[in-house]
PDB file of C-alpha atoms in Angstrom:
ATOM      1  CA  MET A   1      37.996-164.209 -77.929  1.00 41.00           C
ATOM      2  CA  ARG A   2      40.884-161.861 -78.682  1.00 45.00           C
ATOM      3  CA  LEU A   3      43.222-164.062 -76.611  1.00 44.00           C
ATOM      4  CA  ASN A   4      42.072-167.193 -78.400  1.00 55.00           C
ATOM      5  CA  SER A   5      42.577-165.544 -81.778  1.00 57.00           C
ATOM      6  CA  LEU A   6      46.148-164.666 -80.777  1.00 51.00           C
ATOM      7  CA  TYR A   7      46.793-168.324 -79.990  1.00 54.00           C
ATOM      8  CA  VAL A   8      45.393-169.303 -83.376  1.00 45.00           C
ATOM      9  CA  VAL A   9      47.591-166.769 -85.168  1.00 45.00           C
ATOM     10  CA  ALA A  10      50.638-167.905 -83.218  1.00 48.00           C
ATOM     11  CA  ALA A  11      49.911-171.532 -84.083  1.00 47.00           C
ATOM     12  CA  LEU A  12      49.552-170.655 -87.746  1.00 42.00           C
ATOM     13  CA  VAL A  13      52.838-168.706 -87.704  1.00 43.00           C
ATOM     14  CA  LEU A  14      54.671-171.576 -86.017  1.00 46.00           C
ATOM     15  CA  ALA A  15      53.165-174.111 -88.433  1.00 44.00           C
ATOM     16  CA  SER A  16      54.216-171.940 -91.355  1.00 48.00           C
ATOM     17  CA  ALA A  17      57.755-171.598 -89.983  1.00 46.00           C
ATOM     18  CA  CYS A  18      57.965-175.336 -89.403  1.00 49.00           C
ATOM     19  CA  SER A  19      56.732-176.031 -92.919  1.00 55.00           C
ATOM     20  CA  SER A  20      59.225-173.545 -94.314  1.00 71.00           C
ATOM     21  CA  ARG A  21      62.107-175.202 -92.446  1.00 71.00           C
ATOM     22  CA  GLN A  22      60.976-178.627 -93.603  1.00 78.00           C
ATOM     23  CA  GLU A  23      60.767-177.499 -97.212  1.00 77.00           C
ATOM     24  CA  LYS A  24      64.239-175.956 -97.038  1.00 77.00           C
ATOM     25  CA  ALA A  25      65.645-179.092 -95.420  1.00 75.00           C
ATOM     26  CA  GLU A  26      64.092-181.254 -98.109  1.00 77.00           C
ATOM     27  CA  GLN A  27      65.493-179.027-100.855  1.00 78.00           C
ATOM     28  CA  PHE A  28      68.995-179.035 -99.374  1.00 74.00           C
ATOM     29  CA  SER A  29      68.812-182.790 -98.797  1.00 79.00           C
ATOM     30  CA  ALA A  30      67.707-183.421-102.383  1.00 81.00           C
ATOM     31  CA  ALA A  31      70.592-181.281-103.630  1.00 79.00           C
ATOM     32  CA  ALA A  32      73.002-183.221-101.425  1.00 82.00           C
ATOM     33  CA  ASN A  33      71.772-186.557-102.757  1.00 82.00           C
ATOM     34  CA  ALA A  34      72.161-185.336-106.328  1.00 86.00           C
ATOM     35  CA  LEU A  35      75.739-184.234-105.623  1.00 86.00           C
ATOM     36  CA  VAL A  36      76.547-187.583-104.016  1.00 86.00           C
ATOM     37  CA  ALA A  37      75.243-189.328-107.126  1.00 90.00           C
ATOM     38  CA  ALA A  38      77.537-187.084-109.185  1.00 88.00           C
ATOM     39  CA  GLY A  39      80.513-187.921-106.969  1.00 91.00           C
ATOM     40  CA  ASP A  40      80.856-184.397-105.529  1.00 90.00           C
ATOM     41  CA  PHE A  41      81.070-185.285-101.847  1.00 92.00           C
ATOM     42  CA  GLU A  42      82.438-181.949-100.673  1.00 94.00           C
ATOM     43  CA  GLY A  43      79.579-180.140-102.390  1.00 91.00           C
ATOM     44  CA  ALA A  44      77.135-182.658-100.959  1.00 86.00           C
ATOM     45  CA  ARG A  45      78.492-182.038 -97.472  1.00 94.00           C
ATOM     46  CA  LYS A  46      77.796-178.310 -97.735  1.00 91.00           C
ATOM     47  CA  GLU A  47      74.200-178.974 -98.781  1.00 82.00           C
ATOM     48  CA  ILE A  48      73.460-181.607 -96.149  1.00 88.00           C
ATOM     49  CA  LEU A  49      74.873-179.340 -93.446  1.00 92.00           C
ATOM     50  CA  LYS A  50      72.354-176.726 -94.584  1.00 87.00           C
ATOM     51  CA  ALA A  51      69.632-179.359 -94.358  1.00 86.00           C
ATOM     52  CA  VAL A  52      70.452-180.330 -90.768  1.00 91.00           C
ATOM     53  CA  ALA A  53      70.701-176.655 -89.865  1.00 88.00           C
ATOM     54  CA  ALA A  54      67.158-176.179 -91.142  1.00 86.00           C
ATOM     55  CA  ARG A  55      65.855-179.392 -89.501  1.00 86.00           C
ATOM     56  CA  ASP A  56      68.030-181.280 -87.055  1.00 87.00           C
ATOM     57  CA  ASP A  57      65.498-184.003 -86.223  1.00 90.00           C
ATOM     58  CA  VAL A  58      65.518-185.995 -89.478  1.00 91.00           C
ATOM     59  CA  PRO A  59      67.527-189.242 -89.132  1.00 92.00           C
ATOM     60  CA  GLU A  60      67.948-189.697 -92.887  1.00 94.00           C
ATOM     61  CA  GLN A  61      69.747-186.368 -93.159  1.00 93.00           C
ATOM     62  CA  TRP A  62      72.215-187.297 -90.410  1.00 95.00           C
ATOM     63  CA  LEU A  63      72.741-190.680 -92.072  1.00 96.00           C
ATOM     64  CA  LEU A  64      73.661-188.951 -95.307  1.00 95.00           C
ATOM     65  CA  LEU A  65      75.999-186.607 -93.454  1.00 96.00           C
ATOM     66  CA  GLY A  66      77.693-189.600 -91.825  1.00 97.00           C
ATOM     67  CA  ARG A  67      78.187-191.309 -95.186  1.00 96.00           C
ATOM     68  CA  VAL A  68      79.574-188.134 -96.744  1.00 97.00           C
ATOM     69  CA  ASP A  69      81.904-187.532 -93.804  1.00 97.00           C
ATOM     70  CA  LEU A  70      83.327-191.024 -94.280  1.00 96.00           C
ATOM     71  CA  GLU A  71      83.798-190.437 -98.002  1.00 96.00           C
ATOM     72  CA  THR A  72      85.617-187.158 -97.351  1.00 96.00           C
ATOM     73  CA  GLY A  73      87.931-188.543 -94.689  1.00 95.00           C
ATOM     74  CA  ARG A  74      86.235-187.129 -91.598  1.00 96.00           C
ATOM     75  CA  PRO A  75      85.726-190.200 -89.363  1.00 96.00           C
ATOM     76  CA  ALA A  76      85.337-188.169 -86.146  1.00 97.00           C
ATOM     77  CA  ASP A  77      82.587-186.074 -87.722  1.00 97.00           C
ATOM     78  CA  ALA A  78      80.973-189.228 -89.106  1.00 97.00           C
ATOM     79  CA  LEU A  79      80.875-190.702 -85.607  1.00 97.00           C
ATOM     80  CA  LEU A  80      79.070-187.613 -84.342  1.00 97.00           C
ATOM     81  CA  ALA A  81      76.581-187.789 -87.216  1.00 97.00           C
ATOM     82  CA  TYR A  82      75.814-191.474 -86.682  1.00 98.00           C
ATOM     83  CA  SER A  83      75.518-190.911 -82.934  1.00 97.00           C
ATOM     84  CA  ARG A  84      72.914-188.239 -83.658  1.00 96.00           C
ATOM     85  CA  VAL A  85      71.006-190.744 -85.795  1.00 97.00           C
ATOM     86  CA  LEU A  86      70.796-193.055 -82.790  1.00 97.00           C
ATOM     87  CA  GLU A  87      69.438-190.243 -80.638  1.00 97.00           C
ATOM     88  CA  LEU A  88      66.582-190.008 -83.128  1.00 96.00           C
ATOM     89  CA  ASP A  89      66.277-193.705 -84.033  1.00 96.00           C
ATOM     90  CA  ALA A  90      67.900-196.071 -81.538  1.00 96.00           C
ATOM     91  CA  THR A  91      67.332-199.147 -83.742  1.00 96.00           C
ATOM     92  CA  ASN A  92      68.959-197.895 -86.933  1.00 97.00           C
ATOM     93  CA  ILE A  93      71.316-200.748 -87.814  1.00 97.00           C
ATOM     94  CA  GLU A  94      73.514-198.736 -90.194  1.00 97.00           C
ATOM     95  CA  ALA A  95      74.177-196.125 -87.525  1.00 98.00           C
ATOM     96  CA  LEU A  96      74.721-198.743 -84.812  1.00 98.00           C
ATOM     97  CA  GLN A  97      77.213-200.586 -86.995  1.00 97.00           C
ATOM     98  CA  LEU A  98      79.175-197.475 -87.886  1.00 97.00           C
ATOM     99  CA  VAL A  99      79.215-196.265 -84.294  1.00 98.00           C
ATOM    100  CA  ALA A 100      80.631-199.671 -83.341  1.00 97.00           C
ATOM    101  CA  GLU A 101      83.324-199.559 -86.031  1.00 97.00           C
ATOM    102  CA  LEU A 102      84.283-195.910 -85.558  1.00 97.00           C
ATOM    103  CA  SER A 103      84.299-196.196 -81.770  1.00 97.00           C
ATOM    104  CA  PHE A 104      86.687-199.129 -82.107  1.00 96.00           C
ATOM    105  CA  GLN A 105      88.822-197.104 -84.501  1.00 95.00           C
ATOM    106  CA  PHE A 106      89.105-194.317 -81.923  1.00 96.00           C
ATOM    107  CA  GLY A 107      89.896-196.724 -79.097  1.00 95.00           C
ATOM    108  CA  ASN A 108      86.541-196.622 -77.333  1.00 97.00           C
ATOM    109  CA  THR A 109      86.116-200.388 -77.087  1.00 96.00           C
ATOM    110  CA  ARG A 110      83.353-200.115 -74.505  1.00 97.00           C
ATOM    111  CA  GLU A 111      81.090-198.160 -76.848  1.00 97.00           C
ATOM    112  CA  ALA A 112      82.160-200.335 -79.769  1.00 97.00           C
ATOM    113  CA  ALA A 113      81.154-203.517 -77.929  1.00 97.00           C
ATOM    114  CA  LYS A 114      77.873-202.024 -76.733  1.00 97.00           C
ATOM    115  CA  SER A 115      76.890-200.889 -80.234  1.00 98.00           C
ATOM    116  CA  ALA A 116      77.946-204.195 -81.794  1.00 98.00           C
ATOM    117  CA  ASP A 117      75.825-206.056 -79.226  1.00 98.00           C
ATOM    118  CA  ARG A 118      72.835-203.877 -80.110  1.00 97.00           C
ATOM    119  CA  VAL A 119      73.315-204.692 -83.805  1.00 98.00           C
ATOM    120  CA  LEU A 120      73.487-208.403 -83.043  1.00 98.00           C
ATOM    121  CA  ALA A 121      70.378-208.204 -80.875  1.00 97.00           C
ATOM    122  CA  LEU A 122      68.542-206.886 -83.937  1.00 97.00           C
ATOM    123  CA  ASP A 123      70.253-209.195 -86.427  1.00 96.00           C
ATOM    124  CA  PRO A 124      72.459-212.005 -85.056  1.00 96.00           C
ATOM    125  CA  ASN A 125      73.876-212.702 -88.529  1.00 96.00           C
ATOM    126  CA  THR A 126      75.514-209.312 -89.067  1.00 97.00           C
ATOM    127  CA  THR A 127      79.100-210.354 -89.735  1.00 97.00           C
ATOM    128  CA  ARG A 128      80.506-206.822 -89.456  1.00 97.00           C
ATOM    129  CA  ALA A 129      79.257-206.583 -85.878  1.00 98.00           C
ATOM    130  CA  ILE A 130      80.714-210.008 -85.093  1.00 98.00           C
ATOM    131  CA  LEU A 131      84.004-208.774 -86.564  1.00 97.00           C
ATOM    132  CA  VAL A 132      84.051-205.796 -84.197  1.00 97.00           C
ATOM    133  CA  LYS A 133      83.587-208.171 -81.278  1.00 98.00           C
ATOM    134  CA  GLY A 134      86.415-210.324 -82.602  1.00 97.00           C
ATOM    135  CA  LEU A 135      88.755-207.372 -83.011  1.00 97.00           C
ATOM    136  CA  ILE A 136      88.046-206.304 -79.445  1.00 97.00           C
ATOM    137  CA  ALA A 137      88.949-209.829 -78.330  1.00 97.00           C
ATOM    138  CA  LEU A 138      92.178-209.626 -80.336  1.00 96.00           C
ATOM    139  CA  GLY A 139      93.077-206.391 -78.591  1.00 95.00           C
ATOM    140  CA  LYS A 140      92.711-208.177 -75.267  1.00 96.00           C
ATOM    141  CA  LYS A 141      94.856-211.096 -76.512  1.00 96.00           C
ATOM    142  CA  ASP A 142      91.772-213.266 -76.080  1.00 97.00           C
ATOM    143  CA  ALA A 143      92.575-215.937 -78.667  1.00 97.00           C
ATOM    144  CA  ALA A 144      89.506-218.029 -77.834  1.00 97.00           C
ATOM    145  CA  GLY A 145      87.148-215.059 -78.144  1.00 97.00           C
ATOM    146  CA  ALA A 146      88.711-213.958 -81.429  1.00 97.00           C
ATOM    147  CA  MET A 147      88.603-217.491 -82.829  1.00 98.00           C
ATOM    148  CA  SER A 148      84.966-217.885 -81.806  1.00 97.00           C
ATOM    149  CA  ALA A 149      84.076-214.676 -83.630  1.00 98.00           C
ATOM    150  CA  ALA A 150      86.047-215.759 -86.697  1.00 98.00           C
ATOM    151  CA  GLU A 151      84.323-219.135 -86.812  1.00 98.00           C
ATOM    152  CA  SER A 152      80.915-217.458 -86.463  1.00 98.00           C
ATOM    153  CA  ILE A 153      81.694-215.233 -89.450  1.00 98.00           C
ATOM    154  CA  LEU A 154      83.024-218.106 -91.537  1.00 98.00           C
ATOM    155  CA  LYS A 155      79.981-220.236 -90.734  1.00 97.00           C
ATOM    156  CA  LEU A 156      77.834-217.503 -92.288  1.00 97.00           C
ATOM    157  CA  LYS A 157      80.328-216.609 -95.055  1.00 97.00           C
ATOM    158  CA  PRO A 158      82.913-219.392 -95.548  1.00 95.00           C
ATOM    159  CA  LYS A 159      85.180-217.314 -97.809  1.00 94.00           C
ATOM    160  CA  ASP A 160      84.910-214.000 -95.954  1.00 97.00           C
ATOM    161  CA  GLU A 161      88.343-212.361 -96.057  1.00 97.00           C
ATOM    162  CA  PHE A 162      87.965-210.563 -92.744  1.00 97.00           C
ATOM    163  CA  GLY A 163      86.805-213.731 -91.018  1.00 97.00           C
ATOM    164  CA  LEU A 164      89.887-215.504 -92.351  1.00 98.00           C
ATOM    165  CA  VAL A 165      92.196-212.651 -91.296  1.00 98.00           C
ATOM    166  CA  LEU A 166      90.621-212.675 -87.835  1.00 98.00           C
ATOM    167  CA  LYS A 167      91.168-216.428 -87.609  1.00 98.00           C
ATOM    168  CA  ALA A 168      94.792-216.026 -88.704  1.00 98.00           C
ATOM    169  CA  ARG A 169      95.412-213.359 -86.094  1.00 97.00           C
ATOM    170  CA  ALA A 170      93.794-215.541 -83.428  1.00 97.00           C
ATOM    171  CA  LEU A 171      96.234-218.325 -84.348  1.00 98.00           C
ATOM    172  CA  ALA A 172      99.103-215.846 -84.181  1.00 97.00           C
ATOM    173  CA  ILE A 173      98.223-215.023 -80.573  1.00 96.00           C
ATOM    174  CA  GLY A 174      98.975-218.665 -79.849  1.00 94.00           C
ATOM    175  CA  LYS A 175     102.223-218.339 -81.868  1.00 96.00           C
ATOM    176  CA  ASP A 176     101.007-220.621 -84.651  1.00 97.00           C
ATOM    177  CA  TYR A 177     102.456-218.292 -87.273  1.00 98.00           C
ATOM    178  CA  GLN A 178     102.766-220.922 -90.001  1.00 97.00           C
ATOM    179  CA  GLY A 179      99.129-221.908 -89.516  1.00 97.00           C
ATOM    180  CA  ALA A 180      98.121-218.260 -89.624  1.00 98.00           C
ATOM    181  CA  VAL A 181      99.981-217.702 -92.899  1.00 98.00           C
ATOM    182  CA  LYS A 182      98.366-220.800 -94.391  1.00 97.00           C
ATOM    183  CA  ILE A 183      94.881-219.543 -93.524  1.00 97.00           C
ATOM    184  CA  ILE A 184      95.355-216.408 -95.627  1.00 97.00           C
ATOM    185  CA  GLU A 185      97.599-217.754 -98.393  1.00 97.00           C
ATOM    186  CA  GLU A 186      95.237-220.657 -99.097  1.00 96.00           C
ATOM    187  CA  GLY A 187      91.959-219.001 -98.149  1.00 96.00           C
ATOM    188  CA  VAL A 188      92.171-215.602 -99.832  1.00 96.00           C
ATOM    189  CA  PRO A 189      93.140-215.464-103.538  1.00 95.00           C
ATOM    190  CA  GLU A 190      95.780-212.774-104.022  1.00 93.00           C
ATOM    191  CA  ALA A 191      93.667-210.850-106.524  1.00 93.00           C
ATOM    192  CA  GLN A 192      90.927-210.558-103.887  1.00 94.00           C
ATOM    193  CA  ARG A 193      93.117-209.524-100.954  1.00 96.00           C
ATOM    194  CA  THR A 194      92.597-206.145 -99.336  1.00 96.00           C
ATOM    195  CA  GLU A 195      94.999-204.208 -97.136  1.00 96.00           C
ATOM    196  CA  ALA A 196      93.886-206.320 -94.172  1.00 96.00           C
ATOM    197  CA  SER A 197      95.385-209.480 -95.697  1.00 97.00           C
ATOM    198  CA  PHE A 198      98.580-207.835 -96.913  1.00 97.00           C
ATOM    199  CA  ALA A 199      99.201-206.084 -93.581  1.00 97.00           C
ATOM    200  CA  THR A 200      98.619-209.319 -91.667  1.00 97.00           C
ATOM    201  CA  LEU A 201     100.952-211.254 -93.952  1.00 98.00           C
ATOM    202  CA  CYS A 202     103.607-208.555 -93.465  1.00 97.00           C
ATOM    203  CA  GLU A 203     103.429-209.038 -89.705  1.00 97.00           C
ATOM    204  CA  LEU A 204     103.445-212.834 -89.905  1.00 98.00           C
ATOM    205  CA  TYR A 205     106.351-213.084 -92.345  1.00 98.00           C
ATOM    206  CA  ARG A 206     108.279-210.556 -90.262  1.00 97.00           C
ATOM    207  CA  VAL A 207     107.968-212.828 -87.232  1.00 97.00           C
ATOM    208  CA  LEU A 208     108.957-215.819 -89.376  1.00 97.00           C
ATOM    209  CA  GLY A 209     112.022-213.942 -90.661  1.00 96.00           C
ATOM    210  CA  ASP A 210     111.046-214.126 -94.343  1.00 97.00           C
ATOM    211  CA  LYS A 211     112.217-210.669 -95.426  1.00 95.00           C
ATOM    212  CA  ASP A 212     111.517-211.215 -99.127  1.00 95.00           C
ATOM    213  CA  ARG A 213     107.849-211.914 -98.436  1.00 97.00           C
ATOM    214  CA  VAL A 214     107.691-208.950 -96.056  1.00 97.00           C
ATOM    215  CA  VAL A 215     108.981-206.721 -98.863  1.00 97.00           C
ATOM    216  CA  GLY A 216     106.548-208.257-101.346  1.00 97.00           C
ATOM    217  CA  ASN A 217     103.557-207.562 -99.137  1.00 97.00           C
ATOM    218  CA  ILE A 218     104.720-204.032 -98.290  1.00 97.00           C
ATOM    219  CA  ASP A 219     104.951-203.382-102.035  1.00 97.00           C
ATOM    220  CA  LYS A 220     101.358-204.553-102.421  1.00 97.00           C
ATOM    221  CA  LEU A 221     100.275-202.244 -99.616  1.00 97.00           C
ATOM    222  CA  LEU A 222     102.125-199.334-101.211  1.00 96.00           C
ATOM    223  CA  ALA A 223     100.271-199.980-104.461  1.00 95.00           C
ATOM    224  CA  ARG A 224      97.151-199.032-102.502  1.00 94.00           C
ATOM    225  CA  ARG A 225      98.748-196.393-100.262  1.00 93.00           C
ATOM    226  CA  PRO A 226     101.438-194.774-102.450  1.00 94.00           C
ATOM    227  CA  ASN A 227     101.801-191.725-100.179  1.00 93.00           C
ATOM    228  CA  ASP A 228     102.236-193.632 -96.910  1.00 95.00           C
ATOM    229  CA  ALA A 229     105.573-192.308 -95.595  1.00 95.00           C
ATOM    230  CA  ASP A 230     105.694-194.672 -92.605  1.00 95.00           C
ATOM    231  CA  LEU A 231     105.221-197.657 -94.880  1.00 97.00           C
ATOM    232  CA  LYS A 232     108.089-196.494 -97.114  1.00 96.00           C
ATOM    233  CA  LEU A 233     110.327-196.061 -94.070  1.00 96.00           C
ATOM    234  CA  ASP A 234     109.427-199.595 -93.015  1.00 96.00           C
ATOM    235  CA  LEU A 235     110.206-200.860 -96.518  1.00 97.00           C
ATOM    236  CA  ALA A 236     113.616-199.159 -96.529  1.00 95.00           C
ATOM    237  CA  GLU A 237     114.509-200.663 -93.162  1.00 95.00           C
ATOM    238  CA  VAL A 238     113.553-204.171 -94.267  1.00 96.00           C
ATOM    239  CA  LEU A 239     115.491-203.704 -97.520  1.00 96.00           C
ATOM    240  CA  TYR A 240     118.605-202.719 -95.590  1.00 95.00           C
ATOM    241  CA  LYS A 241     118.264-205.734 -93.304  1.00 92.00           C
ATOM    242  CA  SER A 242     117.808-208.048 -96.289  1.00 93.00           C
ATOM    243  CA  GLY A 243     120.940-206.666 -97.969  1.00 92.00           C
ATOM    244  CA  ASN A 244     119.186-204.760-100.752  1.00 94.00           C
ATOM    245  CA  VAL A 245     121.055-201.520-100.061  1.00 93.00           C
ATOM    246  CA  ALA A 246     120.581-200.068-103.537  1.00 94.00           C
ATOM    247  CA  ARG A 247     116.785-200.240-103.415  1.00 95.00           C
ATOM    248  CA  ALA A 248     116.748-199.004 -99.822  1.00 94.00           C
ATOM    249  CA  ARG A 249     118.682-195.902-100.905  1.00 94.00           C
ATOM    250  CA  VAL A 250     116.359-195.265-103.838  1.00 94.00           C
ATOM    251  CA  THR A 251     113.339-195.611-101.542  1.00 95.00           C
ATOM    252  CA  LEU A 252     114.732-193.136 -99.001  1.00 94.00           C
ATOM    253  CA  TYR A 253     115.946-190.605-101.558  1.00 93.00           C
ATOM    254  CA  SER A 254     112.540-190.629-103.231  1.00 94.00           C
ATOM    255  CA  LEU A 255     110.851-190.212 -99.862  1.00 94.00           C
ATOM    256  CA  LEU A 256     113.180-187.357 -98.931  1.00 93.00           C
ATOM    257  CA  VAL A 257     112.308-185.484-102.116  1.00 93.00           C
ATOM    258  CA  SER A 258     108.573-185.836-101.497  1.00 93.00           C
ATOM    259  CA  GLN A 259     108.726-185.145 -97.738  1.00 92.00           C
ATOM    260  CA  GLN A 260     111.546-182.600 -97.493  1.00 89.00           C
ATOM    261  CA  ASN A 261     109.377-180.222 -95.459  1.00 91.00           C
ATOM    262  CA  ASN A 262     108.233-182.921 -93.039  1.00 92.00           C
ATOM    263  CA  VAL A 263     110.700-182.619 -90.166  1.00 94.00           C
ATOM    264  CA  GLU A 264     109.633-185.870 -88.505  1.00 94.00           C
ATOM    265  CA  VAL A 265     110.005-187.941 -91.673  1.00 93.00           C
ATOM    266  CA  VAL A 266     113.346-186.311 -92.562  1.00 93.00           C
ATOM    267  CA  GLN A 267     114.627-187.133 -89.073  1.00 94.00           C
ATOM    268  CA  LYS A 268     113.621-190.794 -89.470  1.00 94.00           C
ATOM    269  CA  ILE A 269     115.310-190.947 -92.891  1.00 92.00           C
ATOM    270  CA  SER A 270     118.481-189.534 -91.336  1.00 92.00           C
ATOM    271  CA  GLU A 271     118.373-192.127 -88.559  1.00 92.00           C
ATOM    272  CA  LEU A 272     117.990-194.977 -91.061  1.00 93.00           C
ATOM    273  CA  TRP A 273     120.935-193.705 -93.089  1.00 91.00           C
ATOM    274  CA  THR A 274     123.080-193.350 -89.994  1.00 91.00           C
ATOM    275  CA  GLU A 275     122.233-196.827 -88.725  1.00 90.00           C
ATOM    276  CA  ASN A 276     122.418-198.694 -92.032  1.00 89.00           C
ATOM    277  CA  ASP A 277     124.273-196.747 -94.692  1.00 78.00           C
ATOM    278  CA  GLY A 278     127.424-194.982 -93.582  1.00 66.00           C
ATOM    279  CA  SER A 279     128.491-194.536 -97.190  1.00 58.00           C
ATOM    280  CA  ALA A 280     125.317-192.688 -98.232  1.00 50.00           C
TER     281      ALA A 280
END
């Protein structure tokens, strides 16, 4: 009887500890959600980390951590969080989709394709998963595969920007650069274009030798990424090649002032000056 009573006490202690951990996790998670709603993602991250420390077997908490990690610019951590979700819930479409996208971003195309296939097995009409498959095809220079993915997206969403960009890039593989430009210029209104359209147009117009349009699209990218040093270096180089020396100088001087402690950027600025502007 004494032994049995010890088991009962132990069970009660464990149940109490489990309940305590669950309550703490729920409190931390609630605090994290409130901070997310208030736009304080760093604060939310601290609270949700406390929640997963208290209970690491709650998929919703790992989902929130993944979302917060993305918001705070931690894609590698987000991938780990979403991967943990799948360990707990293998059919969670949000986690599967993000694992597909982040795996592709980090160059793990095998995992990206596998996760995208799992999404499509659950919902064949998920255009983001189809897009991942199309991007993988692009990386392999598989124009037919990329075009098939693009057409599948556009069948579901005829005006989808990313479907149109994918189609344009598939045409570019076949060197139909004019057709690729037309797809985006006519299919995506400028006011609705994201970086994907502007970056693609930059590449296409560069191949076509239209420096003015390359500059115009780089400017539109810089409006969204004003601190992108590589993009400003690219802009300066194109400006030099198009004969706009004055603006190229202004671009490089401004970049030098803002990046004077960045040895790599300063070296690239110096190289551009040496190659293009002996009078600078």
